[in-house]
XYZ file of C-alpha atoms in Angstrom:
603
model
C 0.000 0.000 0.000
C 1.479 3.326 -1.021
C 2.234 5.749 1.788
C 0.400 9.022 1.746
C 2.537 12.155 1.870
C 1.237 15.250 3.590
C 2.832 18.547 4.588
C 4.821 18.376 7.839
C 2.641 20.995 9.458
C -0.558 18.946 9.018
C 0.698 15.428 9.576
C -0.962 13.781 12.551
C 1.301 12.056 15.081
C -0.394 8.686 14.832
C 0.102 8.536 11.025
C 3.779 9.466 11.349
C 4.306 6.926 14.117
C 2.682 4.198 12.001
C 4.822 5.000 8.955
C 7.996 5.136 11.044
C 7.165 1.896 12.858
C 6.554 0.148 9.510
C 10.181 0.702 8.562
C 9.808 3.712 6.278
C 11.878 6.841 6.391
C 9.103 9.405 6.279
C 10.304 12.889 7.234
C 9.201 14.129 10.612
C 9.195 17.754 11.739
C 11.676 18.544 14.471
C 10.564 19.998 17.747
C 8.281 19.047 20.506
C 4.753 20.003 21.564
C 3.388 22.979 19.784
C 6.459 23.274 17.493
C 4.856 22.045 14.261
C 5.949 24.058 11.262
C 8.683 25.877 13.208
C 12.438 25.684 12.631
C 14.218 23.217 14.905
C 15.436 24.476 18.247
C 19.101 24.848 19.085
C 19.056 21.768 21.255
C 17.150 19.576 18.791
C 19.053 16.368 18.069
C 20.429 15.523 14.688
C 20.586 12.212 12.881
C 22.792 10.769 15.623
C 19.821 10.888 18.048
C 18.053 7.985 16.391
C 16.862 4.912 18.188
C 19.419 3.186 20.372
C 20.226 -0.510 20.424
C 17.606 -1.208 23.070
C 14.808 0.456 21.083
C 15.945 -1.113 17.764
C 15.818 -4.570 19.275
C 12.035 -4.734 19.246
C 10.847 -7.934 17.629
C 8.898 -8.169 14.402
C 5.834 -9.215 16.399
C 5.921 -5.879 18.250
C 6.244 -3.969 14.963
C 3.322 -5.887 13.488
C 1.119 -5.028 16.461
C 2.048 -1.346 16.464
C 1.600 -0.930 12.719
C -1.530 -3.015 12.232
C -4.290 -1.488 10.144
C -7.114 -0.327 12.371
C -9.389 1.034 9.683
C -11.483 -0.967 7.184
C -10.519 -0.816 3.531
C -12.559 1.439 1.301
C -14.987 -0.664 -0.719
C -15.690 -0.017 -4.355
C -19.146 1.414 -5.088
C -21.634 -1.276 -6.003
C -24.032 -1.137 -8.875
C -27.496 0.228 -8.370
C -29.166 -3.156 -8.201
C -26.650 -4.548 -5.770
C -26.860 -1.475 -3.576
C -30.640 -1.616 -3.554
C -30.545 -5.296 -2.725
C -28.290 -4.813 0.281
C -29.534 -1.736 2.083
C -31.983 0.171 -0.001
C -34.655 2.126 1.821
C -32.552 3.145 4.829
C -33.192 0.068 6.946
C -29.931 -1.702 6.157
C -26.546 -1.470 7.795
C -25.403 1.498 9.854
C -22.749 3.788 8.455
C -19.875 4.854 10.699
C -19.887 8.404 12.051
C -18.253 10.971 9.816
C -15.232 12.958 10.885
C -14.769 16.716 10.717
C -13.896 16.597 6.993
C -16.614 14.139 5.998
C -14.384 11.046 6.312
C -14.118 8.416 8.968
C -12.834 9.399 12.424
C -9.525 8.109 13.722
C -10.795 4.856 15.057
C -12.662 1.675 14.192
C -16.394 1.391 13.670
C -17.972 0.847 17.100
C -18.965 -2.800 17.051
C -19.183 -5.299 19.819
C -16.265 -7.715 19.704
C -17.692 -11.257 19.303
C -15.210 -14.064 20.011
C -14.668 -16.274 16.950
C -13.456 -19.830 17.503
C -11.637 -21.308 14.482
C -9.834 -24.623 14.036
C -6.083 -24.265 14.288
C -4.855 -26.435 11.420
C -1.230 -26.123 12.447
C -2.013 -28.021 15.641
C -4.824 -30.296 14.399
C -3.042 -32.074 11.556
C 0.130 -33.038 13.453
C -1.992 -34.348 16.323
C -4.205 -36.301 13.931
C -1.188 -37.754 12.164
C 0.441 -38.818 15.412
C -2.790 -40.339 16.730
C -3.493 -42.363 13.582
C 0.083 -43.582 13.389
C -0.039 -44.697 17.014
C -3.299 -46.583 16.441
C -1.955 -48.321 13.365
C 1.231 -49.313 15.177
C -0.790 -50.694 18.073
C -3.026 -52.645 15.711
C -0.030 -54.042 13.847
C 1.666 -55.100 17.065
C -1.435 -56.919 18.285
C -1.969 -58.593 14.933
C 1.681 -59.605 14.543
C 1.605 -61.580 17.752
C -1.165 -63.859 16.481
C -0.368 -64.129 12.770
C 2.761 -65.314 11.090
C 5.669 -63.367 9.721
C 4.230 -63.245 6.204
C 1.010 -61.707 7.331
C 2.966 -59.049 9.260
C 4.920 -58.090 6.155
C 1.738 -57.874 4.104
C 0.109 -55.614 6.728
C 3.029 -53.165 6.833
C 2.256 -51.827 3.344
C -1.148 -50.230 4.268
C 0.472 -48.761 7.350
C 3.123 -46.932 5.312
C 0.541 -45.745 2.788
C -1.740 -44.331 5.499
C 1.088 -42.521 7.224
C 2.267 -41.021 3.928
C -1.254 -39.785 3.102
C -1.667 -38.175 6.534
C 1.699 -36.431 6.285
C 0.813 -35.144 2.814
C -2.490 -33.791 4.124
C -0.664 -32.039 6.986
C 1.759 -30.356 4.568
C -1.059 -29.227 2.278
C -2.993 -27.792 5.216
C 0.048 -25.857 6.426
C 0.644 -24.439 2.941
C -2.982 -23.343 2.628
C -2.866 -21.734 6.054
C 0.337 -19.857 5.191
C -1.256 -18.514 1.995
C -4.335 -17.366 3.880
C -2.719 -14.094 5.019
C -2.261 -14.395 8.776
C -4.757 -14.203 11.637
C -8.464 -13.858 11.121
C -10.184 -10.502 11.665
C -12.308 -12.044 14.365
C -9.199 -12.921 16.363
C -7.903 -9.358 16.106
C -11.227 -7.964 17.323
C -11.251 -10.424 20.207
C -7.706 -9.423 21.201
C -8.593 -5.715 21.050
C -11.684 -6.379 23.146
C -9.690 -8.238 25.802
C -7.114 -5.409 25.955
C -9.843 -2.824 26.376
C -11.507 -4.905 29.060
C -8.264 -5.167 31.009
C -7.657 -1.416 30.777
C -11.223 -0.555 31.794
C -11.070 -2.904 34.775
C -7.682 -1.467 35.804
C -9.058 2.062 35.593
C -12.222 1.270 37.572
C -10.546 -0.754 40.345
C -7.222 0.995 40.900
C -7.169 4.432 39.263
C -10.577 6.062 39.341
C -11.234 8.185 42.398
C -14.574 8.347 44.118
C -16.090 11.792 43.412
C -17.564 11.766 46.900
C -14.237 11.110 48.650
C -12.328 13.525 46.422
C -14.903 16.271 46.940
C -14.828 15.920 50.719
C -11.017 15.846 50.745
C -10.709 19.005 48.647
C -13.278 20.828 50.754
C -11.527 19.885 53.998
C -8.122 20.901 52.625
C -9.564 24.238 51.521
C -10.943 24.985 55.007
C -7.699 24.117 56.788
C -5.478 26.069 54.370
C -7.814 29.080 54.555
C -7.472 29.152 58.331
C -3.681 28.935 58.116
C -3.384 31.635 55.432
C -5.692 33.946 57.344
C -3.621 33.590 60.494
C -0.342 34.055 58.590
C -1.600 37.186 56.857
C -2.736 38.761 60.119
C 0.623 38.098 61.778
C 2.617 39.214 58.732
C 1.253 42.767 58.901
C 2.799 43.413 62.319
C 6.521 43.837 61.399
C 5.833 46.735 59.031
C 5.389 47.549 55.350
C 9.032 46.841 54.371
C 8.786 43.037 54.639
C 7.172 40.173 52.825
C 3.579 39.265 53.632
C 0.866 36.962 52.381
C -1.629 38.256 49.870
C -4.452 36.488 51.722
C -5.597 33.937 49.121
C -4.355 30.637 47.752
C -4.458 28.899 44.352
C -5.400 25.235 43.954
C -3.181 23.467 41.409
C -2.191 19.937 40.511
C -3.888 16.802 39.237
C -6.476 16.729 42.043
C -7.983 19.969 40.714
C -7.483 19.095 37.015
C -9.549 15.880 37.228
C -6.754 13.446 36.356
C -5.494 12.342 39.781
C -5.145 8.587 40.288
C -5.334 6.131 43.190
C -5.982 8.012 46.472
C -6.756 11.691 47.201
C -4.074 12.025 49.868
C -1.739 14.636 48.327
C -2.506 18.186 47.187
C -0.565 21.208 45.912
C -1.458 24.766 46.923
C 0.149 28.008 45.721
C 0.349 30.724 48.389
C 0.914 34.129 46.676
C 3.170 36.591 48.509
C 2.984 40.382 48.573
C 6.082 42.503 48.026
C 6.540 45.868 49.773
C 4.766 48.855 48.165
C 6.274 50.420 45.028
C 8.318 47.285 44.409
C 7.508 45.115 41.355
C 9.114 41.877 40.166
C 10.971 41.849 36.849
C 11.593 38.277 35.608
C 14.116 37.485 32.884
C 15.590 34.261 31.576
C 18.700 33.089 33.408
C 20.761 32.212 30.326
C 23.943 30.404 31.367
C 23.189 30.712 35.087
C 21.223 27.512 35.602
C 19.075 24.915 33.866
C 17.157 25.888 30.759
C 13.850 27.505 31.646
C 15.118 29.068 34.872
C 14.414 32.730 35.656
C 15.965 35.384 37.846
C 13.678 37.895 39.525
C 14.868 41.461 39.470
C 13.081 44.245 41.340
C 11.879 47.507 39.868
C 11.305 50.496 42.134
C 11.903 54.220 42.365
C 15.375 55.697 42.345
C 17.352 55.033 45.482
C 15.312 51.985 46.514
C 18.325 50.049 47.948
C 18.789 52.787 50.526
C 15.073 53.062 51.319
C 14.379 49.311 51.289
C 17.685 48.310 52.874
C 16.072 45.947 55.468
C 14.190 44.141 52.717
C 17.241 43.955 50.427
C 19.438 42.542 53.193
C 16.843 39.962 54.189
C 15.580 38.710 50.821
C 17.970 39.769 48.006
C 21.296 38.531 46.671
C 23.814 40.173 44.361
C 24.023 38.689 40.878
C 26.019 40.283 38.056
C 26.187 43.541 39.972
C 22.424 43.787 40.532
C 20.091 42.858 43.389
C 17.768 39.933 42.703
C 15.109 38.351 44.845
C 16.417 35.103 46.359
C 14.153 32.055 46.166
C 16.086 30.313 48.951
C 15.741 33.225 51.391
C 12.054 33.627 50.578
C 11.467 29.903 51.095
C 13.190 29.896 54.489
C 11.178 32.908 55.625
C 7.962 31.268 54.447
C 8.655 28.073 56.385
C 9.404 29.909 59.616
C 6.413 32.219 59.213
C 3.981 29.306 58.815
C 5.538 27.451 61.725
C 4.941 30.447 64.017
C 1.293 30.662 62.941
C 0.580 26.974 63.372
C -0.198 27.243 67.092
C -3.272 29.405 66.543
C -4.468 27.113 63.751
C -4.123 24.025 65.950
C -6.321 25.592 68.597
C -9.027 26.534 66.072
C -9.005 23.176 64.316
C -8.588 20.857 67.288
C -12.174 19.605 66.947
C -11.820 18.920 63.227
C -8.347 17.492 62.768
C -4.745 17.437 63.933
C -2.284 19.420 61.831
C 1.517 19.477 61.690
C 4.114 21.092 59.459
C 7.298 19.505 58.125
C 9.991 21.094 55.981
C 13.109 19.896 54.164
C 15.970 22.141 53.005
C 15.306 23.545 49.559
C 11.723 22.234 49.406
C 8.343 23.812 50.208
C 6.803 22.951 53.582
C 4.226 20.192 53.792
C 1.090 20.451 55.923
C -0.082 17.093 57.306
C -3.783 16.809 58.126
C -5.217 13.931 60.167
C -9.029 14.280 60.415
C -10.766 13.444 63.671
C -13.037 10.431 63.520
C -16.035 12.277 64.925
C -15.951 15.160 62.436
C -14.930 14.091 58.941
C -16.603 11.146 57.264
C -13.687 10.189 54.984
C -10.863 9.307 57.352
C -7.895 9.933 55.054
C -4.600 11.353 56.200
C -3.718 14.106 53.719
C -0.494 15.944 52.871
C -0.680 19.464 51.416
C 2.403 21.009 49.853
C 2.315 24.793 50.400
C 4.343 26.539 47.684
C 5.244 30.237 48.112
C 4.780 32.122 44.837
C 5.592 35.597 43.495
C 2.690 36.865 41.331
C 3.592 38.168 37.865
C 0.099 38.948 36.590
C -1.920 37.031 33.972
C -2.225 34.112 36.436
C 1.549 33.431 36.255
C 3.788 32.880 39.250
C 7.445 32.410 40.100
C 8.220 29.526 42.448
C 11.469 28.179 43.894
C 13.235 25.593 41.742
C 13.051 22.108 43.213
C 16.126 19.838 43.352
C 16.409 17.488 40.380
C 16.403 14.369 42.559
C 15.652 13.295 46.127
C 19.357 13.493 47.048
C 20.350 16.335 44.735
C 21.635 19.596 46.242
C 19.286 22.583 46.321
C 19.153 24.858 43.282
C 20.963 28.241 43.366
C 19.132 30.730 45.558
C 18.781 33.400 42.877
C 16.925 31.129 40.402
C 13.171 30.744 40.066
C 10.894 28.515 38.029
C 7.825 29.560 36.079
C 4.502 28.107 37.232
C 1.763 28.173 34.577
C -0.724 25.879 36.326
C -3.615 28.285 35.851
C -2.845 28.451 32.139
C -2.932 24.647 32.012
C -6.306 24.666 33.750
C -7.612 27.166 31.194
C -6.345 24.991 28.357
C -8.005 21.899 29.842
C -11.290 23.802 30.196
C -11.071 24.955 26.581
C -10.332 21.415 25.384
C -13.273 20.100 27.381
C -15.567 22.545 25.591
C -14.200 21.714 22.134
C -13.914 17.936 22.536
C -16.904 15.547 22.484
C -18.899 15.129 25.661
C -17.528 11.608 26.084
C -13.896 12.530 25.462
C -11.293 10.146 26.883
C -8.179 12.362 26.888
C -8.010 12.642 30.690
C -8.761 8.948 31.051
C -5.855 8.138 28.721
C -3.571 10.258 30.885
C -4.724 8.479 34.042
C -4.248 4.994 32.560
C -0.785 5.871 31.284
C 0.213 7.205 34.707
C -1.075 3.992 36.293
C 0.863 1.781 33.868
C 3.987 3.844 34.529
C 3.641 3.267 38.267
C 3.072 -0.473 37.821
C 6.124 -0.868 35.606
C 8.200 1.115 38.091
C 7.505 -1.511 40.770
C 9.321 -4.137 38.700
C 12.396 -2.053 37.814
C 15.670 -1.970 39.716
C 17.822 0.952 40.737
C 19.277 3.187 39.454
C 16.941 3.076 36.452
C 13.824 2.915 38.634
C 14.264 6.498 39.879
C 15.200 7.677 36.375
C 12.035 6.033 34.997
C 9.780 8.147 37.220
C 11.654 11.345 36.351
C 11.739 10.743 32.589
C 8.021 9.944 32.465
C 6.937 12.430 35.093
C 3.336 13.559 35.235
C 4.296 16.914 33.711
C 6.020 15.189 30.767
C 2.975 12.974 30.160
C 0.653 15.972 30.352
C 2.831 17.973 27.939
C 2.746 15.123 25.402
C -1.033 14.886 25.762
C -1.464 18.630 25.115
C 0.611 18.427 21.957
C -1.236 15.384 20.640
C -4.635 16.953 21.332
C -3.804 20.085 19.341
C -2.309 18.198 16.392
C -5.250 15.906 15.660
C -9.031 16.241 15.377
C -10.688 16.376 18.773
C -13.583 14.223 17.502
C -11.175 11.277 17.383
C -10.845 11.351 21.203
C -14.284 9.858 21.746
C -14.618 7.176 24.408
C -15.085 4.503 21.728
C -11.490 4.967 20.550
C -9.834 4.733 23.972
C -7.333 2.005 23.040
C -6.384 3.672 19.740
C -5.807 7.088 21.294
C -3.855 5.584 24.172
C -1.637 3.771 21.688
C -1.123 7.035 19.771
C 0.010 8.716 22.974
C 2.466 5.893 23.695
C 3.872 6.075 20.156
C 4.250 9.844 20.369
C 6.130 9.546 23.645
C 8.286 6.786 22.146
C 9.273 9.088 19.271
C 10.065 11.945 21.662
C 12.284 9.697 23.776
C 14.100 8.379 20.719
C 14.739 11.883 19.395
C 15.518 13.120 22.918
C 13.293 16.168 22.369
C 10.082 17.200 24.148
C 9.654 20.942 24.206
C 7.998 22.949 26.976
C 4.431 23.690 26.024
C 4.318 27.357 27.045
C 7.878 28.696 26.827
C 8.624 29.897 23.317
C 5.428 28.459 21.823
C 3.748 31.030 19.591
C 1.088 28.636 18.248
C -1.065 28.358 21.365
C -4.853 28.665 21.144
C -6.344 32.086 21.640
C -8.079 30.857 24.789
C -4.672 30.685 26.512
C -3.247 34.197 26.767
C 0.440 34.492 27.642
C 2.661 37.526 28.114
C 4.966 38.500 25.306
C 8.169 37.635 27.155
C 7.026 34.010 27.455
C 6.077 33.659 23.793
C 9.460 35.070 22.756
C 11.438 33.043 25.298
C 13.917 30.390 24.190
C 12.209 26.984 23.776
C 13.055 24.550 26.557
C 13.631 20.824 26.056
C 12.178 18.887 28.989
C 14.399 15.860 28.231
C 17.698 17.740 28.026
C 18.743 16.632 31.534
C 18.867 12.916 30.580
C 21.474 11.066 28.534
C 20.794 9.057 25.395
C 21.055 5.503 26.811
C 18.605 6.341 29.594
C 16.058 7.721 27.133
C 16.507 4.741 24.783
C 15.923 2.317 27.646
C 12.888 4.319 28.775
C 11.464 4.184 25.227
C 11.909 0.408 25.097
C 10.329 -0.090 28.526
C 7.415 2.157 27.568
C 6.626 0.136 24.433
C 7.116 -3.130 26.313
C 4.745 -1.949 29.039
C 2.070 -1.077 26.487
C 2.360 -4.389 24.615
C 2.238 -6.382 27.855
C -0.320 -4.136 29.554
C -2.823 -6.932 30.405
C 0.002 -9.089 31.806
C 1.455 -6.200 33.836
C -1.979 -5.368 35.240
C -2.627 -8.978 36.256
C 0.810 -9.272 37.833
C 0.291 -6.277 40.141
C -3.446 -6.717 40.816
C -3.024 -8.654 44.049
C -4.951 -7.362 47.089
C -1.901 -5.611 48.525
C -1.700 -3.354 45.443
C -5.403 -2.537 45.326
C -6.481 0.597 47.151
C -9.167 -0.021 49.803
C -12.715 0.955 49.128
C -13.594 4.404 50.523
C -15.565 4.545 53.736
C -19.216 5.406 53.257
C -20.060 8.943 54.269
C -21.664 9.327 57.664
C -23.949 12.044 56.327
C -25.128 9.803 53.473
C -25.938 7.017 55.946
C -27.956 9.366 58.135
C -29.800 10.719 55.110
C -30.824 7.211 54.095
C -32.218 6.539 57.573
C -34.362 9.674 57.547
C -37.958 9.343 56.318
C -38.571 10.803 52.865
C -40.020 14.272 52.617
C -38.210 15.766 55.609
């Protein structure tokens, strides 16, 4: 079948992945998410960044599965009489739904997979030959004991003839089966149905969160954090106007508030915006050559002579960098931890009837608020951890946050460097995609299943690759790949009926990114964002950032191979780690729901 050629700017990722997996050398545009049609970035790999030995060692069976044809062949138009005989009048077969351009959507026709049982000739004929030969030998042995030698010689001729005929029939059957063209379509549909069933069961039993439990957890976290922020703001106004203080609100971010959290609602992320002294505004700029790509330094803009006027603030929160004063993320983080610790006493007294709270902090990391609900107040008895992240507001729902260490044992990042947090922009993009996509879209479900498979595969890996596996395929990397794939293809193809196909497209896209060692940041330097996501000019004109630049080639090649292997063996991996110790316990029924059921109706 001849490959179709399309412009690089309009080629969908699943078509390119299928052509590349089939062994062709179709050109592929360089760049990562949102970089279609743009010149390659400075850090884009060249031809030497092709697949490594681990990724090239995939068997032909894997290639056949990844490049199988999922769409029915176009049939030639029948004559008028034949067409009228088959479905004339409108009561015949159902036509598949049309895509945005009038064609078929990216997925198979929704039909129920019916298991088809066919005779396996490759097994039947050898067994039949062996059985008949054994019976004839047994008959000849029994007959030879009673008859003479001449009769035994005469009976050996039919035995040889029968064996020869059976062997000839076995060879003919094998030749006919080889010319038949491989497995039957019914077997492929049955295999696809079993894979979908395994994924659906895995999602329902281990990944999907109870809306009731998640809603109660988010509401309880919001009440506790509001009390703490209110107390910290009131105490922060006492030292004077020339110090940091809390703005008085907080921003909910993370997967729990983006509807793609998996397993248990026991961890949350909260941004706590800070307020700078009056007449002092932050001025972010890219820290080229001073730290990792995508890092920022925060300068301060004020009236003339501000170092003399704001000397206490400059000595407490600023560092000198290239002859200028910059706001230090390390100093701000240490002040934030101590400030919350001093305010925790008042919060404990107010919340002693609801829960017990404590605060823990590690060097170079935001403090974590631990909440243990009391059994007589909260119905869902889940111990929760809330990471409180101090943030410098930049306007347009953008914030600067302290850079986190690259690993659990890595040293803290330089104090003058900050990271950009665009969580609110991601929430806006997800809301816009939800409006544009079909009502039964499965894009968030694909992200949840892929995160669950990543966690399962990580349980079977050994160090040091196990820790690298979680960092390479972090939740932010998976979400960035999903954003890019959603904007490159028609959103109608993400219907719930095509869950397995879209999930496979996401795996193939990630495989290609890992092989090329390029996955660009979705917001930094991306000028092709939808109009619903408004970004400042300095972010659109920023240098594109490669999210995979911190990893070497062999690690990315091994991660690509493990990713494909995990997807091919997904049902086996799910069964292996589906023992009761890996399953999350069922959530406790709400006390308020139980009381409501016991009340008489109408009250």
